[in-house]
mmCIF file of C-alpha atoms and ligand atoms in Angstrom:
data_model
loop_
_atom_site.group_PDB
_atom_site.id
_atom_site.type_symbol
_atom_site.label_atom_id
_atom_site.label_comp_id
_atom_site.label_asym_id
_atom_site.label_seq_id
_atom_site.Cartn_x
_atom_site.Cartn_y
_atom_site.Cartn_z
ATOM 1 C CA MET A 1 14.724 9.990 6.008
ATOM 2 C CA PRO A 2 13.960 9.705 8.933
ATOM 3 C CA SER A 3 14.119 6.429 10.300
ATOM 4 C CA HIS A 4 10.480 6.419 11.515
ATOM 5 C CA CYS A 5 10.111 6.286 8.171
ATOM 6 C CA ARG A 6 11.304 2.602 6.942
ATOM 7 C CA THR A 7 10.043 -1.112 7.173
ATOM 8 C CA SER A 8 7.508 -3.567 9.776
ATOM 9 C CA LEU A 9 11.762 -4.604 10.468
ATOM 10 C CA ASN A 10 13.316 -1.344 11.834
ATOM 11 C CA GLY A 11 9.930 -1.319 14.204
ATOM 12 C CA ARG A 12 10.867 -4.808 15.311
ATOM 13 C CA ARG A 13 14.953 -4.203 16.122
ATOM 14 C CA THR A 14 13.735 -0.785 17.794
ATOM 15 C CA ASN A 15 10.703 -2.308 19.956
ATOM 16 C CA LEU A 16 13.205 -5.017 20.765
ATOM 17 C CA ARG A 17 15.703 -2.964 22.179
ATOM 18 C CA ALA A 18 13.629 -1.458 23.492
ATOM 19 C CA LEU A 19 12.771 -4.446 25.570
ATOM 20 C CA THR A 20 15.751 -4.863 26.831
ATOM 21 C CA GLY A 21 16.334 -2.300 27.741
ATOM 22 C CA GLN A 22 13.067 -2.715 30.492
ATOM 23 C CA ARG A 23 14.134 -5.649 31.557
ATOM 24 C CA SER A 24 17.768 -5.061 32.567
ATOM 25 C CA TYR A 25 16.989 -2.526 34.555
ATOM 26 C CA ASP A 26 14.315 -3.106 36.737
ATOM 27 C CA HIS A 27 13.477 -6.206 38.706
ATOM 28 C CA ARG A 28 11.236 -4.667 40.637
ATOM 29 C CA PRO A 29 7.459 -6.163 40.614
ATOM 30 C CA SER A 30 5.760 -3.343 39.215
ATOM 31 C CA GLY A 31 8.641 -4.093 36.363
ATOM 32 C CA ARG A 32 5.760 -6.279 34.763
ATOM 33 C CA LEU A 33 4.059 -2.703 34.262
ATOM 34 C CA ALA A 34 6.237 -1.032 32.342
ATOM 35 C CA TYR A 35 7.238 -3.362 29.277
ATOM 36 C CA ASP A 36 3.673 -3.840 28.952
ATOM 37 C CA GLU A 37 3.635 -0.260 28.682
ATOM 38 C CA ALA A 38 6.793 -0.186 26.558
ATOM 39 C CA VAL A 39 5.807 -3.072 23.699
ATOM 40 C CA ALA A 40 2.831 0.007 22.597
ATOM 41 C CA VAL A 41 3.970 -0.192 19.335
ATOM 42 C CA PRO A 42 2.649 1.918 16.470
ATOM 43 C CA LYS A 43 1.866 0.170 13.196
ATOM 44 C CA VAL A 44 -0.041 0.207 9.613
ATOM 45 C CA LEU A 45 -2.171 -2.242 7.952
ATOM 46 C CA LEU A 46 -3.128 -2.465 4.606
ATOM 47 C CA PHE A 47 -5.533 -5.283 3.863
ATOM 48 C CA TYR A 48 -7.275 -6.347 1.086
ATOM 49 C CA ALA A 49 -10.034 -9.203 -0.214
ATOM 50 C CA PHE A 50 -11.917 -9.295 -3.455
ATOM 51 C CA ALA A 51 -15.007 -11.837 -2.244
ATOM 52 C CA PRO A 52 -18.533 -11.159 -3.529
ATOM 53 C CA LEU A 53 -20.748 -9.427 -1.058
ATOM 54 C CA PRO A 54 -24.392 -9.450 -1.300
ATOM 55 C CA ASP A 55 -24.692 -7.048 1.580
ATOM 56 C CA PRO A 56 -21.837 -4.277 2.217
ATOM 57 C CA GLU A 57 -24.054 -1.951 4.187
ATOM 58 C CA ALA A 58 -23.949 -4.182 6.726
ATOM 59 C CA VAL A 59 -20.480 -5.087 6.521
ATOM 60 C CA ARG A 60 -19.727 -1.226 6.665
ATOM 61 C CA LEU A 61 -21.665 -0.909 10.405
ATOM 62 C CA TRP A 62 -19.905 -4.007 11.955
ATOM 63 C CA GLN A 63 -16.073 -2.973 10.631
ATOM 64 C CA ARG A 64 -17.161 0.243 11.931
ATOM 65 C CA GLU A 65 -17.833 -0.836 15.090
ATOM 66 C CA LEU A 66 -15.351 -2.605 15.484
ATOM 67 C CA CYS A 67 -12.797 -0.593 14.793
ATOM 68 C CA GLU A 68 -14.225 2.240 17.862
ATOM 69 C CA ARG A 69 -14.348 0.226 20.288
ATOM 70 C CA LEU A 70 -10.568 -0.782 18.546
ATOM 71 C CA ASN A 71 -9.904 2.346 18.476
ATOM 72 C CA LEU A 72 -7.722 2.314 14.883
ATOM 73 C CA ARG A 73 -8.555 5.714 12.704
ATOM 74 C CA GLY A 74 -7.304 4.990 8.913
ATOM 75 C CA ARG A 75 -9.776 3.809 5.795
ATOM 76 C CA ILE A 76 -11.816 1.269 5.219
ATOM 77 C CA LEU A 77 -13.718 0.443 1.817
ATOM 78 C CA LEU A 78 -16.960 -1.617 0.317
ATOM 79 C CA SER A 79 -17.873 -2.872 -2.980
ATOM 80 C CA PRO A 80 -20.214 -5.414 -3.606
ATOM 81 C CA HIS A 81 -17.023 -7.332 -4.760
ATOM 82 C CA GLY A 82 -15.076 -7.267 -1.642
ATOM 83 C CA ILE A 83 -12.668 -5.250 1.602
ATOM 84 C CA ASN A 84 -10.285 -2.035 1.068
ATOM 85 C CA GLY A 85 -7.563 -0.986 3.982
ATOM 86 C CA THR A 86 -5.389 0.893 5.689
ATOM 87 C CA LEU A 87 -5.794 1.259 8.977
ATOM 88 C CA GLY A 88 -2.744 2.398 11.526
ATOM 89 C CA GLY A 89 -3.202 1.590 15.462
ATOM 90 C CA GLU A 90 -1.253 0.042 18.387
ATOM 91 C CA LEU A 91 0.191 -3.869 17.307
ATOM 92 C CA GLY A 92 -2.355 -6.171 19.637
ATOM 93 C CA SER A 93 -5.456 -3.455 18.419
ATOM 94 C CA LEU A 94 -4.926 -4.376 15.009
ATOM 95 C CA LYS A 95 -3.993 -8.041 15.483
ATOM 96 C CA ARG A 96 -6.808 -8.599 17.171
ATOM 97 C CA TYR A 97 -9.024 -6.326 14.141
ATOM 98 C CA VAL A 98 -7.847 -9.120 12.202
ATOM 99 C CA ARG A 99 -8.046 -12.580 13.757
ATOM 100 C CA VAL A 100 -11.935 -10.982 13.916
ATOM 101 C CA THR A 101 -12.021 -9.589 10.574
ATOM 102 C CA LYS A 102 -10.923 -12.786 8.990
ATOM 103 C CA GLU A 103 -13.832 -14.574 11.327
ATOM 104 C CA TYR A 104 -16.174 -13.125 7.968
ATOM 105 C CA ALA A 105 -16.645 -16.143 5.516
ATOM 106 C CA ALA A 106 -15.863 -13.675 2.883
ATOM 107 C CA PHE A 107 -12.469 -12.367 4.265
ATOM 108 C CA ARG A 108 -10.764 -15.679 5.356
ATOM 109 C CA GLU A 109 -8.690 -15.212 2.776
ATOM 110 C CA LEU A 110 -7.129 -11.159 3.717
ATOM 111 C CA ASP A 111 -3.846 -9.884 2.462
ATOM 112 C CA VAL A 112 -2.022 -8.176 5.415
ATOM 113 C CA LYS A 113 0.494 -6.574 4.667
ATOM 114 C CA TRP A 114 2.241 -4.610 8.180
ATOM 115 C CA SER A 115 4.753 -2.127 8.454
ATOM 116 C CA GLY A 116 5.775 0.306 10.842
ATOM 117 C CA GLY A 117 3.789 3.519 12.746
ATOM 118 C CA SER A 118 5.118 6.638 13.223
ATOM 119 C CA GLY A 119 3.715 6.730 16.671
ATOM 120 C CA LEU A 120 0.267 7.011 19.278
ATOM 121 C CA ASN A 121 -1.521 9.905 20.602
ATOM 122 C CA PRO A 122 -1.619 9.811 24.235
ATOM 123 C CA ASP A 123 -4.985 7.193 24.252
ATOM 124 C CA ASN A 124 -2.794 4.665 21.800
ATOM 125 C CA SER A 125 -4.586 5.793 18.659
ATOM 126 C CA SER A 126 -2.331 6.345 15.289
ATOM 127 C CA VAL A 127 -0.934 9.776 14.824
ATOM 128 C CA ASP A 128 -0.421 8.351 10.394
ATOM 129 C CA PHE A 129 -4.065 8.528 9.984
ATOM 130 C CA PRO A 130 -6.344 12.071 11.703
ATOM 131 C CA ARG A 131 -9.700 9.554 11.602
ATOM 132 C CA LEU A 132 -11.649 6.915 10.831
ATOM 133 C CA THR A 133 -13.883 6.620 7.509
ATOM 134 C CA VAL A 134 -15.877 3.822 6.906
ATOM 135 C CA LYS A 135 -17.110 3.817 3.215
ATOM 136 C CA VAL A 136 -19.072 2.194 0.370
ATOM 137 C CA ARG A 137 -18.628 2.432 -2.759
ATOM 138 C CA ASP A 138 -19.010 0.806 -6.104
ATOM 139 C CA GLU A 139 -15.280 -0.185 -6.650
ATOM 140 C CA ILE A 140 -13.366 -0.890 -3.269
ATOM 141 C CA VAL A 141 -9.975 0.300 -6.142
ATOM 142 C CA SER A 142 -10.977 3.183 -8.369
ATOM 143 C CA PHE A 143 -11.149 1.667 -12.253
ATOM 144 C CA GLY A 144 -14.183 3.248 -13.117
ATOM 145 C CA ALA A 145 -15.016 -0.010 -14.693
ATOM 146 C CA PRO A 146 -17.081 -1.611 -11.862
ATOM 147 C CA ASP A 147 -19.769 -3.738 -14.533
ATOM 148 C CA GLU A 148 -16.397 -5.491 -15.452
ATOM 149 C CA LEU A 149 -14.658 -6.607 -13.055
ATOM 150 C CA ARG A 150 -16.157 -9.861 -11.465
ATOM 151 C CA VAL A 151 -15.486 -11.635 -8.046
ATOM 152 C CA ASP A 152 -16.413 -14.984 -7.011
ATOM 153 C CA ASP A 153 -15.839 -16.592 -3.758
ATOM 154 C CA ARG A 154 -11.170 -17.508 -4.848
ATOM 155 C CA GLY A 155 -11.879 -14.067 -5.981
ATOM 156 C CA VAL A 156 -11.352 -11.493 -8.916
ATOM 157 C CA VAL A 157 -11.796 -13.910 -12.872
ATOM 158 C CA GLY A 158 -9.680 -14.094 -15.200
ATOM 159 C CA GLY A 159 -7.235 -11.589 -13.438
ATOM 160 C CA GLY A 160 -2.936 -11.416 -14.475
ATOM 161 C CA SER A 161 -1.168 -14.450 -13.096
ATOM 162 C CA ARG A 162 0.345 -14.016 -9.683
ATOM 163 C CA LEU A 163 4.310 -14.498 -9.295
ATOM 164 C CA ASP A 164 6.323 -13.967 -5.628
ATOM 165 C CA PRO A 165 8.971 -11.846 -4.882
ATOM 166 C CA ARG A 166 11.335 -15.015 -5.995
ATOM 167 C CA ALA A 167 9.023 -15.823 -9.095
ATOM 168 C CA LEU A 168 9.796 -12.280 -10.519
ATOM 169 C CA HIS A 169 13.350 -13.104 -9.697
ATOM 170 C CA ALA A 170 13.372 -15.836 -11.704
ATOM 171 C CA LEU A 171 11.412 -14.707 -14.577
ATOM 172 C CA ALA A 172 12.544 -12.504 -14.328
ATOM 173 C CA ALA A 173 16.837 -14.298 -14.954
ATOM 174 C CA GLU A 174 14.596 -16.104 -17.835
ATOM 175 C CA ARG A 175 12.601 -13.282 -20.071
ATOM 176 C CA ASP A 176 15.044 -10.582 -21.321
ATOM 177 C CA ASP A 177 11.439 -8.515 -22.926
ATOM 178 C CA LEU A 178 10.044 -9.008 -18.946
ATOM 179 C CA VAL A 179 8.079 -5.200 -19.139
ATOM 180 C CA PHE A 180 7.130 -4.030 -15.543
ATOM 181 C CA PHE A 181 4.545 -1.802 -16.340
ATOM 182 C CA ASP A 182 3.587 0.957 -12.458
ATOM 183 C CA GLY A 183 0.041 0.391 -11.429
ATOM 184 C CA ARG A 184 -0.243 3.647 -9.644
ATOM 185 C CA ASN A 185 -0.925 6.873 -9.643
ATOM 186 C CA ARG A 186 2.658 9.164 -11.849
ATOM 187 C CA PHE A 187 4.173 10.862 -9.387
ATOM 188 C CA GLU A 188 4.182 7.807 -6.726
ATOM 189 C CA ALA A 189 6.682 6.907 -9.583
ATOM 190 C CA GLU A 190 8.923 9.197 -9.248
ATOM 191 C CA ILE A 191 10.388 8.449 -5.956
ATOM 192 C CA GLY A 192 10.589 4.924 -6.796
ATOM 193 C CA ARG A 193 10.108 2.947 -9.489
ATOM 194 C CA PHE A 194 11.199 -0.662 -10.663
ATOM 195 C CA LYS A 195 14.285 -0.635 -13.081
ATOM 196 C CA ASP A 196 13.301 0.222 -16.398
ATOM 197 C CA ALA A 197 9.981 -0.218 -15.619
ATOM 198 C CA VAL A 198 6.445 1.464 -18.037
ATOM 199 C CA VAL A 199 4.949 4.785 -15.744
ATOM 200 C CA PRO A 200 2.521 5.770 -17.113
ATOM 201 C CA ASP A 201 0.835 9.132 -17.923
ATOM 202 C CA VAL A 202 -1.963 8.683 -15.374
ATOM 203 C CA ALA A 203 -3.474 11.486 -12.759
ATOM 204 C CA ASN A 204 -5.389 8.848 -11.004
ATOM 205 C CA THR A 205 -6.789 5.011 -11.562
ATOM 206 C CA ARG A 206 -9.157 6.397 -12.746
ATOM 207 C CA GLU A 207 -7.240 7.172 -16.467
ATOM 208 C CA PHE A 208 -6.061 3.188 -16.577
ATOM 209 C CA VAL A 209 -8.811 2.518 -18.273
ATOM 210 C CA GLU A 210 -8.363 5.404 -21.220
ATOM 211 C CA ALA A 211 -4.885 4.797 -20.816
ATOM 212 C CA LEU A 212 -4.923 1.726 -22.149
ATOM 213 C CA ASP A 213 -7.391 1.906 -24.823
ATOM 214 C CA SER A 214 -5.503 4.942 -26.369
ATOM 215 C CA GLY A 215 -3.533 2.039 -27.761
ATOM 216 C CA VAL A 216 0.029 3.834 -26.472
ATOM 217 C CA TYR A 217 1.112 0.375 -24.486
ATOM 218 C CA ASP A 218 -0.113 -1.609 -27.419
ATOM 219 C CA HIS A 219 3.844 -2.826 -28.297
ATOM 220 C CA LEU A 220 3.450 -4.465 -24.965
ATOM 221 C CA LYS A 221 0.584 -6.725 -25.607
ATOM 222 C CA ASP A 222 3.335 -9.512 -27.134
ATOM 223 C CA ARG A 223 5.800 -9.246 -24.550
ATOM 224 C CA PRO A 224 5.382 -10.795 -20.202
ATOM 225 C CA VAL A 225 4.057 -7.811 -18.175
ATOM 226 C CA VAL A 226 4.556 -7.796 -14.639
ATOM 227 C CA THR A 227 2.643 -5.487 -12.895
ATOM 228 C CA TYR A 228 2.581 -3.587 -9.291
ATOM 229 C CA CYS A 229 1.198 -1.156 -7.222
ATOM 230 C CA THR A 230 1.878 -0.036 -3.217
ATOM 231 C CA GLY A 231 0.214 -3.857 -2.053
ATOM 232 C CA GLY A 232 -0.619 -5.540 -4.842
ATOM 233 C CA ILE A 233 -4.818 -4.264 -4.927
ATOM 234 C CA ARG A 234 -4.208 -2.124 -7.923
ATOM 235 C CA CYS A 235 -3.002 -5.226 -10.077
ATOM 236 C CA GLU A 236 -5.905 -7.218 -9.323
ATOM 237 C CA VAL A 237 -7.810 -5.234 -11.173
ATOM 238 C CA LEU A 238 -5.925 -3.804 -14.134
ATOM 239 C CA SER A 239 -3.778 -7.363 -14.979
ATOM 240 C CA SER A 240 -7.315 -8.090 -15.289
ATOM 241 C CA LEU A 241 -8.271 -5.101 -17.740
ATOM 242 C CA MET A 242 -5.756 -5.971 -19.658
ATOM 243 C CA LEU A 243 -5.872 -9.449 -20.662
ATOM 244 C CA SER A 244 -8.840 -8.892 -22.103
ATOM 245 C CA ARG A 245 -7.806 -5.713 -24.166
ATOM 246 C CA GLY A 246 -5.691 -8.900 -25.125
ATOM 247 C CA PHE A 247 -2.560 -8.257 -23.614
ATOM 248 C CA GLN A 248 -1.046 -12.081 -24.468
ATOM 249 C CA ALA A 249 1.156 -12.882 -20.721
ATOM 250 C CA VAL A 250 0.071 -11.138 -17.976
ATOM 251 C CA TYR A 251 1.183 -11.552 -13.951
ATOM 252 C CA GLN A 252 0.767 -9.654 -11.535
ATOM 253 C CA LEU A 253 2.800 -8.918 -7.885
ATOM 254 C CA ASP A 254 2.020 -11.323 -5.037
ATOM 255 C CA GLY A 255 1.681 -8.445 -2.656
ATOM 256 C CA GLY A 256 3.204 -5.615 -4.506
ATOM 257 C CA ILE A 257 5.678 -3.684 -3.717
ATOM 258 C CA VAL A 258 5.244 -3.677 -0.010
ATOM 259 C CA ARG A 259 5.916 -7.760 0.310
ATOM 260 C CA TYR A 260 8.374 -7.976 -1.807
ATOM 261 C CA GLY A 261 10.393 -5.128 -0.327
ATOM 262 C CA GLU A 262 10.765 -6.888 2.596
ATOM 263 C CA ALA A 263 12.573 -10.067 0.059
ATOM 264 C CA PHE A 264 15.007 -7.869 -0.872
ATOM 265 C CA GLY A 265 14.290 -4.571 0.532
ATOM 266 C CA ASP A 266 16.668 -2.657 -1.961
ATOM 267 C CA ASP A 267 19.203 -5.041 -3.038
ATOM 268 C CA GLY A 268 17.298 -6.555 -5.653
ATOM 269 C CA LEU A 269 14.701 -4.559 -8.893
ATOM 270 C CA TRP A 270 13.435 -1.705 -6.593
ATOM 271 C CA GLU A 271 14.656 1.701 -6.628
ATOM 272 C CA GLY A 272 13.737 4.777 -4.547
ATOM 273 C CA SER A 273 11.045 5.126 -1.956
ATOM 274 C CA LEU A 274 7.739 3.677 -2.053
ATOM 275 C CA TYR A 275 5.190 6.248 -1.495
ATOM 276 C CA VAL A 276 2.464 5.485 1.147
ATOM 277 C CA PHE A 277 -1.500 7.513 1.388
ATOM 278 C CA ASP A 278 -0.802 8.232 5.028
ATOM 279 C CA GLY A 279 1.286 10.491 7.227
ATOM 280 C CA ARG A 280 4.583 9.377 7.208
ATOM 281 C CA GLY A 281 4.193 10.147 3.198
ATOM 282 C CA SER A 282 6.298 8.382 1.817
ATOM 283 C CA MET A 283 9.173 4.702 3.183
ATOM 284 C CA THR A 284 11.992 2.872 2.757
ATOM 285 C CA PHE A 285 13.189 -0.409 2.897
ATOM 286 C CA SER A 286 16.745 -0.343 3.488
ATOM 287 C CA ASP A 287 19.653 2.022 4.790
ATOM 288 C CA HIS A 288 20.519 2.188 1.210
ATOM 289 C CA ALA A 289 16.921 2.857 -0.923
ATOM 290 C CA ALA A 290 18.674 5.498 -3.852
ATOM 291 C CA VAL A 291 17.283 8.995 -4.087
ATOM 292 C CA LEU A 292 15.265 8.756 -7.330
ATOM 293 C CA GLY A 293 13.443 12.300 -7.104
ATOM 294 C CA ARG A 294 14.122 15.268 -8.244
ATOM 295 C CA CYS A 295 12.749 18.327 -6.182
ATOM 296 C CA GLU A 296 10.256 20.457 -8.530
ATOM 297 C CA GLY A 297 11.658 23.608 -6.986
ATOM 298 C CA CYS A 298 15.747 23.442 -7.319
ATOM 299 C CA GLY A 299 16.604 19.473 -9.330
ATOM 300 C CA SER A 300 17.883 18.733 -6.118
ATOM 301 C CA PRO A 301 17.568 14.084 -4.868
ATOM 302 C CA THR A 302 14.701 14.009 -3.026
ATOM 303 C CA SER A 303 12.429 11.592 -1.482
ATOM 304 C CA ARG A 304 10.026 14.178 0.165
ATOM 305 C CA MET A 305 6.640 14.693 -0.907
ATOM 306 C CA ARG A 306 4.000 17.133 -0.322
ATOM 307 C CA ASN A 307 0.382 18.422 -1.251
ATOM 308 C CA CYS A 308 -0.089 21.392 -3.859
ATOM 309 C CA THR A 309 -0.240 24.738 -2.252
ATOM 310 C CA ASP A 310 -3.530 24.703 -3.521
ATOM 311 C CA LEU A 311 -5.626 23.388 -0.775
ATOM 312 C CA SER A 312 -9.235 22.164 -3.881
ATOM 313 C CA CYS A 313 -5.794 20.229 -5.369
ATOM 314 C CA ARG A 314 -4.809 15.838 -4.642
ATOM 315 C CA GLU A 315 -1.295 16.913 -6.883
ATOM 316 C CA GLN A 316 1.264 15.788 -4.923
ATOM 317 C CA LEU A 317 5.035 16.687 -5.410
ATOM 318 C CA VAL A 318 8.739 16.048 -5.582
ATOM 319 C CA VAL A 319 9.685 18.986 -2.825
ATOM 320 C CA CYS A 320 12.907 19.174 -1.051
ATOM 321 C CA GLU A 321 13.203 20.661 3.161
ATOM 322 C CA ASP A 322 14.420 23.622 1.882
ATOM 323 C CA CYS A 323 11.344 24.844 -0.780
ATOM 324 C CA GLY A 324 8.643 23.438 1.604
ATOM 325 C CA GLN A 325 5.411 23.091 -0.489
ATOM 326 C CA ARG A 326 5.195 24.152 -4.390
ATOM 327 C CA SER A 327 1.967 24.144 -6.784
ATOM 328 C CA CYS A 328 1.676 22.096 -9.639
ATOM 329 C CA ALA A 329 1.424 23.075 -13.408
ATOM 330 C CA SER A 330 -2.191 24.006 -13.110
ATOM 331 C CA HIS A 331 -1.369 25.918 -9.246
ATOM 332 C CA ALA A 332 1.456 27.607 -10.368
ATOM 333 C CA ALA A 333 1.124 32.031 -10.497
HETATM 334 ZN ZN1 ZN B 401 14.417 21.983 -3.850
HETATM 335 ZN ZN1 ZN B 402 -2.996 22.314 -8.493
#
């Protein structure tokens, strides 16, 4: 794992070192300027809020203008149910983005997670995202069930009980029949997942409804189930879909794997690397993360993920440095 793929904790540590180094040898008055330049820190934000938006298009125009002004890149989705985004850029600009966005009443409870970025271009734009897109869709997470989701000013109606990382450990200690249910795409779990998790065979989020309705998970309906995903947003919807389909005790990991990793790193129930949908590819929470992935080409252990060689294909494959890039089953020559 390259060091730049570590979490915010490591990013902060690196930053502190740069900061003290600068101070130790630069005593001129102009040193203040050099110090400011030294702390242009690349960061990546993950955020969402479920809240009724009467006019998503107006919010889109405002958000687009705000991001352009602050030189932020990434992807923001808006719907009548809220906002879902990931943005990369300079720390100060991202802080300003969060402050301004939270001033809008519907986004006051915006859930925000920080992690370290790979770097900044000379104009301070993020190297982790090629561009900025801000779109209005039917759903901010694509389950293909916009009519089933109900949202009020307190968020999703009828979702699973929230567990913070500590509460998750308490529940796991109390219930040995607890089931971890991965709320992500199958390929994401290949390089990291919770211990003994059930990983549904879904290529994308749209396939969850069909998987649940097929009955293959009916045997879990009487057991306590904890859903988890990257930052928690997919579980807000998934847990509500499970409860409405007769699952008796559904919990959701609040803040997702990202917040769990900040609390327990690789010394708890999480194993491996976290797949992320930006230029970083994946991230780890410590220097002793397990390597769960096996290269599609040669079978050697790796956490490296690459797109299928077919440019139209969105399949991600575990493939080592030596094997370079591979084709998925449907695009193999
Ligand atoms: Zn290989
Ligand atoms: Zn393919």
